[in-house]
PDB file of C-alpha atoms in Angstrom:
ATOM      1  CA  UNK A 253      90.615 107.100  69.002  1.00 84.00           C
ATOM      2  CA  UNK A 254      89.897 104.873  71.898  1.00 89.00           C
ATOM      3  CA  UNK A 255      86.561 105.896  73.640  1.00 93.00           C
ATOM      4  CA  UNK A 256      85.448 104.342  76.604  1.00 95.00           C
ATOM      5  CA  UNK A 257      81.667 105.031  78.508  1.00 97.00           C
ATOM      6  CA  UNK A 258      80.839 103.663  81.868  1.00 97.00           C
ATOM      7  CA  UNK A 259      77.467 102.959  83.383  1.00 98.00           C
ATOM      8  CA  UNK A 260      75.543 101.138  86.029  1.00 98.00           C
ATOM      9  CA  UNK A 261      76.839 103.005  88.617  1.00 98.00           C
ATOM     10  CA  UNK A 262      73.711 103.185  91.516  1.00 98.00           C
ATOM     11  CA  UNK A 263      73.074 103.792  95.243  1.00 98.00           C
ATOM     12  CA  UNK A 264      73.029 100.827  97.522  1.00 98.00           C
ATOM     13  CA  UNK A 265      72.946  99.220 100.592  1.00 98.00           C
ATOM     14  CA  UNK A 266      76.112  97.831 102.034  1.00 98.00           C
ATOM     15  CA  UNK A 267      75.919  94.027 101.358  1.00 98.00           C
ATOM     16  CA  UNK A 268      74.251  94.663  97.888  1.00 98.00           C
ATOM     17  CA  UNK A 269      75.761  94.023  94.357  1.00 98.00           C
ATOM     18  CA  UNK A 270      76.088  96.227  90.939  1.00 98.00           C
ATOM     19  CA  UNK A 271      77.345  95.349  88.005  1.00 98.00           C
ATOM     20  CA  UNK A 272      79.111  98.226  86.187  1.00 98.00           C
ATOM     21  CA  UNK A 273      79.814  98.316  82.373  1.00 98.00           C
ATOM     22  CA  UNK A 274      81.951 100.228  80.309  1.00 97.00           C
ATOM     23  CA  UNK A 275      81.151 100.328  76.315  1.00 95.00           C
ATOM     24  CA  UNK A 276      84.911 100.232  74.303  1.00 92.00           C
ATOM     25  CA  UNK A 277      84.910 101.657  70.816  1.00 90.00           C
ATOM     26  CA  UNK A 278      87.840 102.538  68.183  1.00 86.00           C
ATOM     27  CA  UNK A 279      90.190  99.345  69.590  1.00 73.00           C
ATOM     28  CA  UNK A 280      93.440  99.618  68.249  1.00 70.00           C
ATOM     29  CA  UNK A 281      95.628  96.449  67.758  1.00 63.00           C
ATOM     30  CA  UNK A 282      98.086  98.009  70.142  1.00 64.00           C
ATOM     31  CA  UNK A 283      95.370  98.114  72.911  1.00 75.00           C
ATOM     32  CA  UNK A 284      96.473  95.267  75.667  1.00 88.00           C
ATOM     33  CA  UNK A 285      94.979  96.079  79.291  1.00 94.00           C
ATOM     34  CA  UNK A 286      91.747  97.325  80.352  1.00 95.00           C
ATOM     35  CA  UNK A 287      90.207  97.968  83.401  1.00 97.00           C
ATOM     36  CA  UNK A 288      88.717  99.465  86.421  1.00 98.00           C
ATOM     37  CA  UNK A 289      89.668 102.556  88.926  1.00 98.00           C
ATOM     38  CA  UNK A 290      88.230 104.025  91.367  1.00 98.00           C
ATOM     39  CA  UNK A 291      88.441 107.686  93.185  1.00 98.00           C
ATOM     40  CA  UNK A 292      86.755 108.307  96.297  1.00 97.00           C
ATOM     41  CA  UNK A 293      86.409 111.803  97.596  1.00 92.00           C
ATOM     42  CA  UNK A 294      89.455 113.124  98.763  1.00 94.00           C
ATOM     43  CA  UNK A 295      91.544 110.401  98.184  1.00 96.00           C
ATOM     44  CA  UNK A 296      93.822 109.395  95.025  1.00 96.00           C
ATOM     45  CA  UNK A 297      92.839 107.231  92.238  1.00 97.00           C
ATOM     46  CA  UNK A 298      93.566 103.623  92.905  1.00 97.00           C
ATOM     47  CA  UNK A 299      93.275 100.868  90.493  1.00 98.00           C
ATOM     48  CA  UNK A 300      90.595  98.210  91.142  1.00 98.00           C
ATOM     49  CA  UNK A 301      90.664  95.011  88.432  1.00 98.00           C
ATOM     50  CA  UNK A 302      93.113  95.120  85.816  1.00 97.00           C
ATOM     51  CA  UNK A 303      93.043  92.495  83.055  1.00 95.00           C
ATOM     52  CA  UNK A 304      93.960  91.577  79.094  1.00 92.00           C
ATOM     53  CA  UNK A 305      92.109  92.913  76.343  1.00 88.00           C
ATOM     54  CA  UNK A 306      90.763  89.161  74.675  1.00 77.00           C
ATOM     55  CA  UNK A 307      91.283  87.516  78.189  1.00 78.00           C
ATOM     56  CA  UNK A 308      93.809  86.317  80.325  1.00 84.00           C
ATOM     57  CA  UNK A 309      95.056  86.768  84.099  1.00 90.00           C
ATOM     58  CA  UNK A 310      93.445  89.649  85.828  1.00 95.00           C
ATOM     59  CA  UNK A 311      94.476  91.633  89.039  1.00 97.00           C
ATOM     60  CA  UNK A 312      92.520  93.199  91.816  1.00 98.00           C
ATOM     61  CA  UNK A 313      93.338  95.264  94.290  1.00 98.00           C
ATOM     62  CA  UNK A 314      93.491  93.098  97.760  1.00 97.00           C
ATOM     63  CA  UNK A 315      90.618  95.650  99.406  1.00 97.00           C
ATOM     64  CA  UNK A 316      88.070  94.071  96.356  1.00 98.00           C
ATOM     65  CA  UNK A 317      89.460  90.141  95.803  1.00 98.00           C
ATOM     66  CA  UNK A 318      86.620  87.872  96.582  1.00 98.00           C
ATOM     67  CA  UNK A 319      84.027  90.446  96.104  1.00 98.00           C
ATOM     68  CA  UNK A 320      84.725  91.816  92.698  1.00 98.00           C
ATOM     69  CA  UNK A 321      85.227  90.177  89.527  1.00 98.00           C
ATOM     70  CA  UNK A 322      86.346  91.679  85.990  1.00 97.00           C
ATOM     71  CA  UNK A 323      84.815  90.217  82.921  1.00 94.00           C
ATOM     72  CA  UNK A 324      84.616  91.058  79.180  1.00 93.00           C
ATOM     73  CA  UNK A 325      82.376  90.290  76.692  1.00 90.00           C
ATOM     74  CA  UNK A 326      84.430  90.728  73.361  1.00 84.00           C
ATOM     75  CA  UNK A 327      81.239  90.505  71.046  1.00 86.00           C
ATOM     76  CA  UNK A 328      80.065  93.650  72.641  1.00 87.00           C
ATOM     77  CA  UNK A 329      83.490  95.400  73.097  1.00 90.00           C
ATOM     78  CA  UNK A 330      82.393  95.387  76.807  1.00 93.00           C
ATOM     79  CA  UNK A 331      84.413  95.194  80.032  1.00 95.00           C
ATOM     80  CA  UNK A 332      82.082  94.587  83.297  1.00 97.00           C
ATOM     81  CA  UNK A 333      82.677  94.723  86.771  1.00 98.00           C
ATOM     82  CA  UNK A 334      80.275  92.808  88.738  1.00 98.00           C
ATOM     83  CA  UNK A 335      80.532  94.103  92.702  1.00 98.00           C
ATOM     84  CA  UNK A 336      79.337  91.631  95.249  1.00 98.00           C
ATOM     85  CA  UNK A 337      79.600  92.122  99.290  1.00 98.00           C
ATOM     86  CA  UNK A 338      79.565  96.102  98.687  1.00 98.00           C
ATOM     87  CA  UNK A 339      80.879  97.639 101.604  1.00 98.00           C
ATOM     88  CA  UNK A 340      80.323 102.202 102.134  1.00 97.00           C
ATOM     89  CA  UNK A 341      84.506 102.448 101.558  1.00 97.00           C
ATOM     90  CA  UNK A 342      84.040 101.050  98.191  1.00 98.00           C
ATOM     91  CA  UNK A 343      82.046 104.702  97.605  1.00 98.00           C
ATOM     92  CA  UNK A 344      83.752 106.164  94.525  1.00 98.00           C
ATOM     93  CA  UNK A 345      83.667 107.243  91.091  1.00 98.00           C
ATOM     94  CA  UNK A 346      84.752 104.165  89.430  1.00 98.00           C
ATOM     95  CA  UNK A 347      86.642 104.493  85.803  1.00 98.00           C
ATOM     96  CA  UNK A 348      87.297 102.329  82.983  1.00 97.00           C
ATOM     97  CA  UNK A 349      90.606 102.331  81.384  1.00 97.00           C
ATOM     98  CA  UNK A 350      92.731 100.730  78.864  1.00 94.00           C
ATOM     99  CA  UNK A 351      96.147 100.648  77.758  1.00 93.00           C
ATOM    100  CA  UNK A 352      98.974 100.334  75.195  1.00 90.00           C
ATOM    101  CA  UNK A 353     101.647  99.370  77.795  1.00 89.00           C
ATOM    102  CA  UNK A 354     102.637  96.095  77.659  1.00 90.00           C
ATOM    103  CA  UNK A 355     103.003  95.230  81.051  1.00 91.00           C
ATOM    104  CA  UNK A 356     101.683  92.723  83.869  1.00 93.00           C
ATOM    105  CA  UNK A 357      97.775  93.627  84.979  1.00 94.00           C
ATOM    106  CA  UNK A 358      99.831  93.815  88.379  1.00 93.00           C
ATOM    107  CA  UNK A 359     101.800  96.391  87.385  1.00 94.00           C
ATOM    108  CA  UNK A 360      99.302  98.409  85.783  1.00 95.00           C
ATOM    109  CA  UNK A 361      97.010  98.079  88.427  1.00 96.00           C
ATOM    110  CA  UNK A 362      99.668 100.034  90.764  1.00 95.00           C
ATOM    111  CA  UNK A 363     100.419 102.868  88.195  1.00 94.00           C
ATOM    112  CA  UNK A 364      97.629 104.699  86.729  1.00 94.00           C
ATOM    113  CA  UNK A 365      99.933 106.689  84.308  1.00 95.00           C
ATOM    114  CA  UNK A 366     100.001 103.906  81.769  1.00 95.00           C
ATOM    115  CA  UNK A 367      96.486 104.298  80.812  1.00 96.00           C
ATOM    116  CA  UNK A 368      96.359 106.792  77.939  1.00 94.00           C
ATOM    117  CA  UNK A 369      92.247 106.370  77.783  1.00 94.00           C
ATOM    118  CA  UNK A 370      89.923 106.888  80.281  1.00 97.00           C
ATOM    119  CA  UNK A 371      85.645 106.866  80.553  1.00 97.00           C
ATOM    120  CA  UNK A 372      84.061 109.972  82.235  1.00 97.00           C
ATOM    121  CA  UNK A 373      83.173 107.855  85.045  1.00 98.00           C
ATOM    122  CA  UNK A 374      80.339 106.454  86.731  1.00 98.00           C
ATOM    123  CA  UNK A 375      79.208 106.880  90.785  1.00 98.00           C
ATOM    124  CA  UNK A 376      79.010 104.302  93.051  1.00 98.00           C
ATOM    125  CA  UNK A 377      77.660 104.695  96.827  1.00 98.00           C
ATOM    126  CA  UNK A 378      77.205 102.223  99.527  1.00 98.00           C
ATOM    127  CA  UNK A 379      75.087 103.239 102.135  1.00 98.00           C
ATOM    128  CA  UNK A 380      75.328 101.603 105.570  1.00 94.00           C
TER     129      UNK A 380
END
């Protein structure tokens, strides 16, 4: 079983930068995206930074490109999003996620259904 567990999730000040990690355990060979989505209050989920288990291309949503960046560290089975420029909409519970679905990190970064493992989540809040 898959199990993912986020962390690093603070309060800041809008400008500031966090660096989120999520922990991945029980990989299957089958697993081939992971990533990051986010849910703010009373809003849907949207997807955030979608990229290749091992590596690869990666895909962010257009609100986060040039401020966030999605990294892994395959040593430590750990996925990272480092947050730079914070701004109070990126406010959310942010989620790690990975996938069996072998499709573009574009593609998955649109449709959170193909993510069969989730974290519990981890808060974020940018204060202005």
């Amino acid at each position: 079983q898959v199990q993912l567990v986020e962390s690093g999730g603070d309060s800041v000040q809008a400008g500031g930068s966090l660096r989120l990690s999520c922990v991945i355990s029980g990989y299957k060979y089958s697993t081939f995206l992971i990533g990051w989505f986010r849910q703010a209050p009373g809003k849907e989920r949207e997807g955030v930074a979608i990229t290749y288990t091992g590596g690869g291309s990666s895909d962010y949503a257009d609100s986060v490109k040039g401020r966030f960046t999605i990294d892994q560290d395959n040593r430590k089975n750990t996925l990272y999003l480092q947050m730079n420029s914070l701004k109070p909409e990126d406010t959310a519970i942010y989620y790690c996620a990975a996938s069996d679905q072998r499709i573009s990190p574009g593609r998955a970064l649109a449709d959170d259904g193909v993510f069969g493992y989730w974290g519990q989540g981890t808060q974020v809040t940018v204060s202005s």
